[in-house]
PDB file of C-alpha atoms in Angstrom:
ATOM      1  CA  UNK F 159     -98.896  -2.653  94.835  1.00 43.00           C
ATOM      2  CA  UNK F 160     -96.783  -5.839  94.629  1.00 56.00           C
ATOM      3  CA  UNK F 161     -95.933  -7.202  98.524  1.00 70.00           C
ATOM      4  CA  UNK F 162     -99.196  -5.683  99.819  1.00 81.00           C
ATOM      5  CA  UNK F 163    -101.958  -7.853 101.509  1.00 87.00           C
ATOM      6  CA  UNK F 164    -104.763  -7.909  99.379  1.00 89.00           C
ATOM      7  CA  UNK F 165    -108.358  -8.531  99.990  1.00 90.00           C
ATOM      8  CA  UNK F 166    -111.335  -9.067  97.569  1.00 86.00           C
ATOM      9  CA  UNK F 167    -108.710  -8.135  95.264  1.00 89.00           C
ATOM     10  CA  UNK F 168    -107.991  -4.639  96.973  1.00 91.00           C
ATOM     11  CA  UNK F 169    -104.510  -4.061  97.796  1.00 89.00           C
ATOM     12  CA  UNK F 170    -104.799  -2.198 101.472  1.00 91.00           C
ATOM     13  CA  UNK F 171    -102.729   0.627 100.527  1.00 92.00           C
ATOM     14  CA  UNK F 172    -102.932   2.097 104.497  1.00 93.00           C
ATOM     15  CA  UNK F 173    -104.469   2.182 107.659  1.00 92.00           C
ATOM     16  CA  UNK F 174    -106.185   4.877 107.827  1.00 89.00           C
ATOM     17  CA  UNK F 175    -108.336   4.589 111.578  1.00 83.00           C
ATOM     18  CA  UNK F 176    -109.157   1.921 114.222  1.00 78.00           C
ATOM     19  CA  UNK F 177    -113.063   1.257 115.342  1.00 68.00           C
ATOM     20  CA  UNK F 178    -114.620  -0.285 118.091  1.00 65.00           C
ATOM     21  CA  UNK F 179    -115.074  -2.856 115.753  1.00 70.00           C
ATOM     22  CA  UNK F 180    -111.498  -3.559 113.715  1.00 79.00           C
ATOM     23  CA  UNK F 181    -109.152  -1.747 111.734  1.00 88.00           C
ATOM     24  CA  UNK F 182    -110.042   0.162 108.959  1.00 91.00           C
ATOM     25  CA  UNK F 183    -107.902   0.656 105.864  1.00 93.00           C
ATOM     26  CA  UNK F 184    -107.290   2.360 102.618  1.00 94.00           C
ATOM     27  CA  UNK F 185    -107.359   0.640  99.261  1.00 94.00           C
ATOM     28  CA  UNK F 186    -108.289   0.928  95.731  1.00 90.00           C
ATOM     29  CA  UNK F 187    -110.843  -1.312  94.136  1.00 86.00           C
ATOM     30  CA  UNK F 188    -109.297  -2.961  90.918  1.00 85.00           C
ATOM     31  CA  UNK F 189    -112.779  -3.283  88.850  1.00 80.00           C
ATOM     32  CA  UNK F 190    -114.459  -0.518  90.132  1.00 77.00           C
ATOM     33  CA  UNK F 191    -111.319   1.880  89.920  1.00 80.00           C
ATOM     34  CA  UNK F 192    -112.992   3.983  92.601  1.00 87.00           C
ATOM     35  CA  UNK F 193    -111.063   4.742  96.571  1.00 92.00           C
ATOM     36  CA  UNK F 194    -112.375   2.330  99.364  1.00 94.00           C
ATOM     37  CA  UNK F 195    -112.471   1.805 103.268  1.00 93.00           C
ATOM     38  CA  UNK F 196    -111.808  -1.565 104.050  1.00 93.00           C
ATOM     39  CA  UNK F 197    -113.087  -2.725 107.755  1.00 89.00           C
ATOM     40  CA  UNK F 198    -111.280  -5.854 108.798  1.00 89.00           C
ATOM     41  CA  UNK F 199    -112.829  -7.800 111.765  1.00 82.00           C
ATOM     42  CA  UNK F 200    -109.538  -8.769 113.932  1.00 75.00           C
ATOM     43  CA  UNK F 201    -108.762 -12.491 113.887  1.00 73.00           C
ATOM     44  CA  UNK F 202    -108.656 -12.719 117.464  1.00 72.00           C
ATOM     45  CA  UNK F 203    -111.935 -11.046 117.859  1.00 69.00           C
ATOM     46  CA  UNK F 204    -114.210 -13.416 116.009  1.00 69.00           C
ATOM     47  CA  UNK F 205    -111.926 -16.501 117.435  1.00 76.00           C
ATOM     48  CA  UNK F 206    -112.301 -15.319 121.053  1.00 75.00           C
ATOM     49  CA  UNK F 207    -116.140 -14.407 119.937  1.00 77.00           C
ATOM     50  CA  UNK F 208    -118.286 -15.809 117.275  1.00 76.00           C
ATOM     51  CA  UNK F 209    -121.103 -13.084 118.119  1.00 79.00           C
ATOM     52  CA  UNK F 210    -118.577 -10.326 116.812  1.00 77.00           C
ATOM     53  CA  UNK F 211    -118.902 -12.098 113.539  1.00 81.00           C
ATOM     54  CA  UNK F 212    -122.830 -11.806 113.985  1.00 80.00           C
ATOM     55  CA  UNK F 213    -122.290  -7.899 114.933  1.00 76.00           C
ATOM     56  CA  UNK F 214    -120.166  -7.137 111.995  1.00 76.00           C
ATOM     57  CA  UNK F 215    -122.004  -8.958 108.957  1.00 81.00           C
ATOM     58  CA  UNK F 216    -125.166  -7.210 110.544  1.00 77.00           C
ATOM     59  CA  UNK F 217    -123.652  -3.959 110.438  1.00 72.00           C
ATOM     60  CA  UNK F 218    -123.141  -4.835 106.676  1.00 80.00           C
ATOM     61  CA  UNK F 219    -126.763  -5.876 106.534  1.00 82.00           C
ATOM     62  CA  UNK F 220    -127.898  -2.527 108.229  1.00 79.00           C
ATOM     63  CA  UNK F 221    -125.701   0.215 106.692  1.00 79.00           C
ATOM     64  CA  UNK F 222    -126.243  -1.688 103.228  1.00 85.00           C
ATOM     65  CA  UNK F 223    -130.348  -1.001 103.004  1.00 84.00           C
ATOM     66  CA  UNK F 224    -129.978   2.672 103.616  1.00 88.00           C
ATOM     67  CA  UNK F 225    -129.000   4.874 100.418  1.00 87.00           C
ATOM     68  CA  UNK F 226    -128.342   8.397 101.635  1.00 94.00           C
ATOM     69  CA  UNK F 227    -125.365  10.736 100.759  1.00 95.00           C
ATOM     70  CA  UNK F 228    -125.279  11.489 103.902  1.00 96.00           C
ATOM     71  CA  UNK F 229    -124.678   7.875 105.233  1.00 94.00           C
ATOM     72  CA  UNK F 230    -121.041   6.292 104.499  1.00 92.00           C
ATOM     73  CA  UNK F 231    -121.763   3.486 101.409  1.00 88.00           C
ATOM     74  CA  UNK F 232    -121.147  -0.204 102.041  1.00 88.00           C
ATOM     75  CA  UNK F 233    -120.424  -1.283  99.183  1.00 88.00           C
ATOM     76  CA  UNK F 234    -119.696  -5.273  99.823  1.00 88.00           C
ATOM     77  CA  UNK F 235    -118.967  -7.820 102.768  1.00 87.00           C
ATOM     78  CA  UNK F 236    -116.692 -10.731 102.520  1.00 89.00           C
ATOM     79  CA  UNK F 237    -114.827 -13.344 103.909  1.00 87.00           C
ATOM     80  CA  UNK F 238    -111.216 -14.349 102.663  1.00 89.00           C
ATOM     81  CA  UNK F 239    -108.910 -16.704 104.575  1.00 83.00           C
ATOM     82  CA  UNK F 240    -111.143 -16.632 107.472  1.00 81.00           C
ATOM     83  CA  UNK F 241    -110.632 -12.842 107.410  1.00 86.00           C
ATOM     84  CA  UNK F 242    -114.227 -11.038 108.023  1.00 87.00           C
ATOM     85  CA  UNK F 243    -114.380  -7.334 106.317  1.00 90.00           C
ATOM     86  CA  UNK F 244    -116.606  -4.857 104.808  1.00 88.00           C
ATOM     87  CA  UNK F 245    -115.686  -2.686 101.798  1.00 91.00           C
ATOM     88  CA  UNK F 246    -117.370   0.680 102.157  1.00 90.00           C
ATOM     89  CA  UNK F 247    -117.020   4.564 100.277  1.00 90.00           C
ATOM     90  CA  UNK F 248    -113.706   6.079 101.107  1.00 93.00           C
ATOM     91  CA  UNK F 249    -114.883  10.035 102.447  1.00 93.00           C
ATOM     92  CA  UNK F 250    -111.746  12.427 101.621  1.00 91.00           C
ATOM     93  CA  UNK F 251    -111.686  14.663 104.735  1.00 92.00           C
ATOM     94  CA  UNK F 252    -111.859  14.306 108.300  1.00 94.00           C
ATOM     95  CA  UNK F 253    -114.670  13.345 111.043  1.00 95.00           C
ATOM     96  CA  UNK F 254    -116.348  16.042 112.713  1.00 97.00           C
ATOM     97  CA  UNK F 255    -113.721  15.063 116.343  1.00 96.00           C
ATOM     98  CA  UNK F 256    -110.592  15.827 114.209  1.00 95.00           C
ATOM     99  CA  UNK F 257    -112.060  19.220 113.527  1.00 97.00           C
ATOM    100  CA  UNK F 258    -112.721  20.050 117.130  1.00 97.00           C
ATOM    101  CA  UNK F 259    -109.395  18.938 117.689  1.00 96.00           C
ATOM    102  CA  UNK F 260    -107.316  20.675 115.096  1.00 95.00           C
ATOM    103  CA  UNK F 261    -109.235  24.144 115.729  1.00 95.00           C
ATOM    104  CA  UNK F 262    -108.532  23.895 119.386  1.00 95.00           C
ATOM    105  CA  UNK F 263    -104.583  23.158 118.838  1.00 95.00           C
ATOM    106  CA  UNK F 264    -104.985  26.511 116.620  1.00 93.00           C
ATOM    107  CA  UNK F 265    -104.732  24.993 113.131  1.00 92.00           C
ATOM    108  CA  UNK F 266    -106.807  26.374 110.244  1.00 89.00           C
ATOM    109  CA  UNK F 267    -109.210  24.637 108.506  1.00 92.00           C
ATOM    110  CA  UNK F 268    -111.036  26.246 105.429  1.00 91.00           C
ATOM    111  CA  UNK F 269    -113.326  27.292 105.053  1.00 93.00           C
ATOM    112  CA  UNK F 270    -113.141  28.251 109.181  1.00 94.00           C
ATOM    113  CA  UNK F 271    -111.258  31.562 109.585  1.00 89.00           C
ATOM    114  CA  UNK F 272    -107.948  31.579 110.736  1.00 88.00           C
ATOM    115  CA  UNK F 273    -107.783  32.343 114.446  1.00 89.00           C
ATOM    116  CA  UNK F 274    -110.744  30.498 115.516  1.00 92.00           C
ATOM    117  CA  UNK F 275    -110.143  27.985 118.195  1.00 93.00           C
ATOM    118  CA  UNK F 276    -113.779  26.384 118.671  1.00 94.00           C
ATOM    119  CA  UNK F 277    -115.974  25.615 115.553  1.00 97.00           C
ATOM    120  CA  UNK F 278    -118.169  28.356 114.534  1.00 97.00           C
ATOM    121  CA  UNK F 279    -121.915  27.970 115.021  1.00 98.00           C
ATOM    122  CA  UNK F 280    -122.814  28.460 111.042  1.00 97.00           C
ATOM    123  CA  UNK F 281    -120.164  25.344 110.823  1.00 97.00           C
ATOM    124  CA  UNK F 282    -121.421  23.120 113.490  1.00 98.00           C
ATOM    125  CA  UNK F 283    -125.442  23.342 112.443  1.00 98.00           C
ATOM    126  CA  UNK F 284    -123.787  22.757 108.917  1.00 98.00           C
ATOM    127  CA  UNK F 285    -122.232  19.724 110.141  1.00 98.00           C
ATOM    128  CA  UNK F 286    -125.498  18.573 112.125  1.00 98.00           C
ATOM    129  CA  UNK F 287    -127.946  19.274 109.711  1.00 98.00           C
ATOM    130  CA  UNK F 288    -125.775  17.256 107.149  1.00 98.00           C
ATOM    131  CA  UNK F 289    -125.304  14.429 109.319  1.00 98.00           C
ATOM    132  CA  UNK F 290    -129.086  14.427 110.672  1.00 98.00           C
ATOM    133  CA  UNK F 291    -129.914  14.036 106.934  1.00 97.00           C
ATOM    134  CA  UNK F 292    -128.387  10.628 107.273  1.00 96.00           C
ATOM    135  CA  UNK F 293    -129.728   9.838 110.198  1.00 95.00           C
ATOM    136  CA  UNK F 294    -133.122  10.328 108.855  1.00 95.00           C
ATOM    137  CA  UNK F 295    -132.750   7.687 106.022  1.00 94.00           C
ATOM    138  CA  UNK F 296    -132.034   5.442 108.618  1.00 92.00           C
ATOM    139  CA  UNK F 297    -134.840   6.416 110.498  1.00 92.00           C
ATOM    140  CA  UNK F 298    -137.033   5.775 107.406  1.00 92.00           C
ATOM    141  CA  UNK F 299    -135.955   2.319 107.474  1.00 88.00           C
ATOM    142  CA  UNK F 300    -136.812   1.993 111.517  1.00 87.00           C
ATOM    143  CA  UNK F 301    -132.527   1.885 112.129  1.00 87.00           C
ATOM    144  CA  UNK F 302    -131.840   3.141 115.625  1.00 89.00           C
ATOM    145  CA  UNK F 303    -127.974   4.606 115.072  1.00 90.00           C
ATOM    146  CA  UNK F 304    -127.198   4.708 118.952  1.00 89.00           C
ATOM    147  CA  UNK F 305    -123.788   6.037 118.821  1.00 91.00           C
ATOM    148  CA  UNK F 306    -123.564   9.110 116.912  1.00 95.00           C
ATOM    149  CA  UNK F 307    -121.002  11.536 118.356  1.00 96.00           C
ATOM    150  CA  UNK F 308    -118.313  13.971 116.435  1.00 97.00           C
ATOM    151  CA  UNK F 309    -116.402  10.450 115.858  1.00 93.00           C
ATOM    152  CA  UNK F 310    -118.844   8.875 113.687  1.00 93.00           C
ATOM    153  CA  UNK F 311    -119.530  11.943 111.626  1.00 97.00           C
ATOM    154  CA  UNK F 312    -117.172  12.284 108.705  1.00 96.00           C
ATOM    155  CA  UNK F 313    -116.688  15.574 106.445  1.00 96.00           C
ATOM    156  CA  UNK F 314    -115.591  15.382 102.840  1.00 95.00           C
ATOM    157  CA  UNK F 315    -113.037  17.964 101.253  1.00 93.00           C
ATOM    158  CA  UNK F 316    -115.214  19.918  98.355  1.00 90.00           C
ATOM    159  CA  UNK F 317    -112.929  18.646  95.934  1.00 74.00           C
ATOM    160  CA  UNK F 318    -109.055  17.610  94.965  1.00 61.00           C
ATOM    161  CA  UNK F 319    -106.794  15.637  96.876  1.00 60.00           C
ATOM    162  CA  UNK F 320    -105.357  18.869  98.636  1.00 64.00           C
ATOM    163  CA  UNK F 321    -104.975  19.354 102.197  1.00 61.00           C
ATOM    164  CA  UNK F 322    -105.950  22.832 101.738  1.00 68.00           C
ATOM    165  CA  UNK F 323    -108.923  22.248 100.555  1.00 79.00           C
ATOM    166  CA  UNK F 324    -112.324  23.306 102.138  1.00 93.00           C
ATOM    167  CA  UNK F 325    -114.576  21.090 103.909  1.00 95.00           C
ATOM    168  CA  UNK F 326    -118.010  20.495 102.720  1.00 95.00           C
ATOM    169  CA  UNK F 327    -119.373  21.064 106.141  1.00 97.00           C
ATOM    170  CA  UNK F 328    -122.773  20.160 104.715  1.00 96.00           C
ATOM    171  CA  UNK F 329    -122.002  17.054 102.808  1.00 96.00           C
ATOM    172  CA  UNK F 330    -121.308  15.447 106.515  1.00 98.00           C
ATOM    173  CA  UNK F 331    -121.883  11.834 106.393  1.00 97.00           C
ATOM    174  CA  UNK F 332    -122.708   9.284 109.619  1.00 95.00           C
ATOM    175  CA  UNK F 333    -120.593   6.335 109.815  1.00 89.00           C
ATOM    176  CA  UNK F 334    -120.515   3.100 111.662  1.00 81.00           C
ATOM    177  CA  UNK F 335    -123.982   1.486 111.921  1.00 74.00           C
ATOM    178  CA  UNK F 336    -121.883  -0.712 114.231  1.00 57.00           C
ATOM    179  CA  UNK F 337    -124.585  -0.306 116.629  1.00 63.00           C
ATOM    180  CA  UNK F 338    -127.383  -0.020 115.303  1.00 66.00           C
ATOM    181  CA  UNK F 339    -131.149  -2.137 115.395  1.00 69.00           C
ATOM    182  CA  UNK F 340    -133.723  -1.897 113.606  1.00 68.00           C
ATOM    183  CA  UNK F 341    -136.779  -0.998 115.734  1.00 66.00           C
ATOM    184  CA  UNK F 342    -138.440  -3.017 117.419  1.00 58.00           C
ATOM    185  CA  UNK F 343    -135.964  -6.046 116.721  1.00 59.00           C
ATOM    186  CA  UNK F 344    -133.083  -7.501 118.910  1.00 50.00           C
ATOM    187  CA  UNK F 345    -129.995  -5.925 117.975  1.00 47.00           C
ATOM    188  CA  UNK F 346    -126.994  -8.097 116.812  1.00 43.00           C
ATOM    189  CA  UNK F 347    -124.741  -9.147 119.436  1.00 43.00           C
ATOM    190  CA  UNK F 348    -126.749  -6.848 122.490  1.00 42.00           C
ATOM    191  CA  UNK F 349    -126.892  -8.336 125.618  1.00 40.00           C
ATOM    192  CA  UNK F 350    -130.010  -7.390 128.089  1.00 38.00           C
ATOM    193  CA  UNK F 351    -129.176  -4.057 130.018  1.00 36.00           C
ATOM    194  CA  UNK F 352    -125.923  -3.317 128.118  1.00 45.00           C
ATOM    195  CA  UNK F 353    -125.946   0.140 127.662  1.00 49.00           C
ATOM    196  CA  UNK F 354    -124.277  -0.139 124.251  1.00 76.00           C
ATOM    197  CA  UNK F 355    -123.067   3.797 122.965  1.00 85.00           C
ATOM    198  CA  UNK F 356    -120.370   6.135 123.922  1.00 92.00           C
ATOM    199  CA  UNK F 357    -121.023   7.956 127.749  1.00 94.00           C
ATOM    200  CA  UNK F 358    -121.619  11.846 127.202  1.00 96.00           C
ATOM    201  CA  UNK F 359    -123.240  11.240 124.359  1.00 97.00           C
ATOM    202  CA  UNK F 360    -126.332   8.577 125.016  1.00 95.00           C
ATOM    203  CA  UNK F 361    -129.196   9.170 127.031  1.00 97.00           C
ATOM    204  CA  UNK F 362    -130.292   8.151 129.808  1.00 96.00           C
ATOM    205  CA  UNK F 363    -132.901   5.749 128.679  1.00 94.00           C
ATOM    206  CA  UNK F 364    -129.989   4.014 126.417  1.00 93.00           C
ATOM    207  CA  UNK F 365    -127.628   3.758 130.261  1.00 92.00           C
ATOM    208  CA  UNK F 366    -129.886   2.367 131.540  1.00 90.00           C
ATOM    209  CA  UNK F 367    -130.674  -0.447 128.892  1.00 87.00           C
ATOM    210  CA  UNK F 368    -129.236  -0.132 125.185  1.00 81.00           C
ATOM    211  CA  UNK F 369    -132.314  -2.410 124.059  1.00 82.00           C
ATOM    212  CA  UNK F 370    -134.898   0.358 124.907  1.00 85.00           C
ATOM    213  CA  UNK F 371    -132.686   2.717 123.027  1.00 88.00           C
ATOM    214  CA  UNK F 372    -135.164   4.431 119.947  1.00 91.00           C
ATOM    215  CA  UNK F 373    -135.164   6.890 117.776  1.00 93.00           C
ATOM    216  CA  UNK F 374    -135.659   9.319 120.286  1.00 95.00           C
ATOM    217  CA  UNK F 375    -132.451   8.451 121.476  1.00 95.00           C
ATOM    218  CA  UNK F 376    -130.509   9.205 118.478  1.00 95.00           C
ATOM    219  CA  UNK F 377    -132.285  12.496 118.749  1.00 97.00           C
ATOM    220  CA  UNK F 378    -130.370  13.161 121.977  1.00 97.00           C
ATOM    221  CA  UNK F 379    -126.867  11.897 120.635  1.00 97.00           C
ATOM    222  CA  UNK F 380    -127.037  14.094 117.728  1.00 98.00           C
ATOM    223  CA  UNK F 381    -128.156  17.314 120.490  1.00 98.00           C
ATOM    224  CA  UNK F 382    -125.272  16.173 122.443  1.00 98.00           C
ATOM    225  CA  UNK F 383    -122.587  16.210 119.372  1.00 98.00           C
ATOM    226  CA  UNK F 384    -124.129  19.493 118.427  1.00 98.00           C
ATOM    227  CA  UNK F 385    -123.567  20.736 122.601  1.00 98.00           C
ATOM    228  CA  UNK F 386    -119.835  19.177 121.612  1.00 98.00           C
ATOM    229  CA  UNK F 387    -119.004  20.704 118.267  1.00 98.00           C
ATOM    230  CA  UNK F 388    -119.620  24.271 120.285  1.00 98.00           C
ATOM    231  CA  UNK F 389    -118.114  23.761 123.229  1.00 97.00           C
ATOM    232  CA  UNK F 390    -115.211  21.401 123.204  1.00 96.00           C
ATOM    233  CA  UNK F 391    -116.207  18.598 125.229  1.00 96.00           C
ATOM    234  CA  UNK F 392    -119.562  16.530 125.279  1.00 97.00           C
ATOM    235  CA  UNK F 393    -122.649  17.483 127.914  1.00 97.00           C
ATOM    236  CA  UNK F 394    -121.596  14.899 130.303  1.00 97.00           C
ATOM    237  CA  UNK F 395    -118.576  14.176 131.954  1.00 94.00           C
ATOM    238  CA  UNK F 396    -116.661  12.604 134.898  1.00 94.00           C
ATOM    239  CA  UNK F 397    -114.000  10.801 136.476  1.00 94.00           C
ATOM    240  CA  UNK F 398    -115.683   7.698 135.641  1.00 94.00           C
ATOM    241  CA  UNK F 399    -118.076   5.974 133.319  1.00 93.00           C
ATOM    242  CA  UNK F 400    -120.076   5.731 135.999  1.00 94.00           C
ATOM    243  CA  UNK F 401    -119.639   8.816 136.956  1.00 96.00           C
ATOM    244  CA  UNK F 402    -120.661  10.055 133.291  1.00 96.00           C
ATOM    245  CA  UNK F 403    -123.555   7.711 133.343  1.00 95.00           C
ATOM    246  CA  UNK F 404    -125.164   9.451 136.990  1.00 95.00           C
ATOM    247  CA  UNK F 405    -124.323  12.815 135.693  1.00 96.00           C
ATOM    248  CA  UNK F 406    -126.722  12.277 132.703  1.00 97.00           C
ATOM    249  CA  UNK F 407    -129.468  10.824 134.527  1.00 96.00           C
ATOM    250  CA  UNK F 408    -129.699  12.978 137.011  1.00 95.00           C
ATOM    251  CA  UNK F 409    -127.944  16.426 136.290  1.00 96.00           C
ATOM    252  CA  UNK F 410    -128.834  19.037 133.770  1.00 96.00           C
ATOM    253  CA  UNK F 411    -126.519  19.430 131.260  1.00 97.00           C
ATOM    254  CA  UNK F 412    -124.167  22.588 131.764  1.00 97.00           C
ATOM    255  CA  UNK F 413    -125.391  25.338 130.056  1.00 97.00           C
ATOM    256  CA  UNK F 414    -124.008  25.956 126.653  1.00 97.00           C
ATOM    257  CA  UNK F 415    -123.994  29.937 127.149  1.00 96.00           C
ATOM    258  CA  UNK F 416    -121.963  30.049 129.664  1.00 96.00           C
ATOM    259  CA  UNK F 417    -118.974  28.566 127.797  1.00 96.00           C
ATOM    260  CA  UNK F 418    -120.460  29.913 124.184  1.00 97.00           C
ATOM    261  CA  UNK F 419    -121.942  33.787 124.845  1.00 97.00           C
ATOM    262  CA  UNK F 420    -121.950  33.951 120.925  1.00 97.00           C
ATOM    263  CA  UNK F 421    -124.386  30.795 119.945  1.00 98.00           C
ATOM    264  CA  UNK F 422    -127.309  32.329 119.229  1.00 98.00           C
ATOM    265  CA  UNK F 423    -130.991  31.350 121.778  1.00 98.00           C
ATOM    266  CA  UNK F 424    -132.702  29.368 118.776  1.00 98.00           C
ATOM    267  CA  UNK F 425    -129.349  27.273 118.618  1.00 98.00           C
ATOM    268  CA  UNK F 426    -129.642  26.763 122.450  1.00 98.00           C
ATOM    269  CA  UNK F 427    -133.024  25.633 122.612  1.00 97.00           C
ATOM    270  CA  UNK F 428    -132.862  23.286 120.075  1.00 97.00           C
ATOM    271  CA  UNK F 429    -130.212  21.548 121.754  1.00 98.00           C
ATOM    272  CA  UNK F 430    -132.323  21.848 125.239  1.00 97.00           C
ATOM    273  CA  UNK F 431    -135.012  19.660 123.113  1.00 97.00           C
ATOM    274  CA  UNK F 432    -133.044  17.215 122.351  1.00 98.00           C
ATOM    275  CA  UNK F 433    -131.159  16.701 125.669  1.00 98.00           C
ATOM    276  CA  UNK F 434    -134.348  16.208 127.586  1.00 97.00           C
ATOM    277  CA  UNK F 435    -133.547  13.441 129.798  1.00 97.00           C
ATOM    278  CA  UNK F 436    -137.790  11.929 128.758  1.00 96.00           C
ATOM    279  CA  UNK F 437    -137.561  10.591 125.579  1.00 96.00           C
ATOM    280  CA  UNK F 438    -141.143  11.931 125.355  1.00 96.00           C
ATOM    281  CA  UNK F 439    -140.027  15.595 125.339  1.00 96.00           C
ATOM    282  CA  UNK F 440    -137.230  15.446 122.399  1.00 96.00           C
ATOM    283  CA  UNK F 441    -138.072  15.580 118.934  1.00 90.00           C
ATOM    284  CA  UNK F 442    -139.517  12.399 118.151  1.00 81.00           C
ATOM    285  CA  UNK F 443    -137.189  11.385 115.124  1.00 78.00           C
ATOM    286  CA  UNK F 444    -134.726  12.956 112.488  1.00 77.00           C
TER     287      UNK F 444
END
């Protein structure tokens, strides 16, 4: 560990991924003896902007009053050296994108059959019912999410270090609160009519203007990374962000049978609820 940067005491052992919102890196925590994920705010981001320092102690904040398995842990937020970072649960696996993107090159992942090139539906509902399970002990604290897509959904191994291991499809966990507001509140760091969330996956109210953004809306994201898991690619697309932004709304979403004969009609229509372009017509929360 010696020649390491340390933080908090944690040596960061790797870097394991890059957010919207800093680095992210592996450690081990030296009292608690357990695996962390260490989020480091860069420098330049909270010198160039002292409202990403707001943002990313009130992701803490949020992510920190929800308990759920099914919700990555913070665990503590600190400052050191003028550094800003959170320590949060270390999840031994891979996010929900890396397994759309691994079956499509033709790898295997257990517990998917070999020879499968697009997530199974038994898998993806696995992986959305898990992760909607998170999403509904934030919703029982009034936390809007606002960018849930196969990114921020991460999927433990069952067990062991091994890369052969099986996922827990399951045991899916959200991650990144980096987003989120609680209802009814003004959300760290959100300017008026920012539309705040990842395009393909938000709805149209939350284009339009991120602040009107409810639970409703997270409703819609998590149709729209179900609608992904199956096919490949989210519901929207274009050239442009723009482009991505008119498509959802003003165009109906391209039907998922036409790519995905297989997925069975009770699949389909729940995803139809939840990628009504009203807010009114989805399900109303998790």
């Amino acid at each position: 560990a010696n020649g390491r940067p340390k933080l908090s005491g944690i040596s960061l052992i790797k870097k394991i991924g890059k957010g919207g919102m800093g680095a992210v890196y592996y450690g081990v925590h030296p009292r608690l003896s357990n695996e962390v994920a260490i989020k480091v705010l860069p420098f330049h981001f909270a010198e160039k902007d002292p409202t990403m320092i707001k943002r990313f102690v009130g992701e803490a904040r949020i992510a920190a009053q929800v308990k759920s398995p099914h919700i990555v842990n913070v665990i503590d937020i600190n400052e050191e050296a003028d550094i800003h970072f959170l320590v949060m649960e270390f999840v031994s696996g891979m996010s929900a994108s890396d397994v759309m993107k691994k079956l499509a090159a033709g790898a295997m992942i257990p517990p998917i059959p070999a020879g499968s090139t697009a997530v199974p539906e038994w898998a993806a509902l696995d992986i959305v019912i898990g992760a909607t399970e998170g999403l509904k002990a934030a919703h029982a604290y009034d936390i809007i999410h606002r960018d849930l897509k196969p990114d921020n959904i991460l999927i433990p191994l069952v067990a062991g270090r091994s890369a052969s291991s099986p996922l827990d499809f399951i045991r899916a966990k959200i991650a990144d609160l980096g987003l989120a507001k609680t209802e009814n509140s003004q959300t760290i760091g959100t300017v008026a009519n920012a539309s705040m969330g990842t395009p393909g996956y938000m709805p149209p109210e939350q284009v339009m203007d991120a602040k009107t953004a409810s639970k409703a809306s997270d409703i819609f994201a998590m149709g729209a990374t179900l609608y992904a898991l199956l096919r490949g690619s989210a519901p929207f697309a274009g050239a442009s962000v723009g482009q991505i932004m008119i498509e959802t709304c003003s165009k109906p979403h391209p039907a998922l049978s036409q790519f995905r004969p297989d997925v069975s009609a009770g699949t389909i229509k729940i995803i139809d609820y939840c990628l009504e372009k009203d807010p009114a017509n989805r399900y109303p929360n998790a």
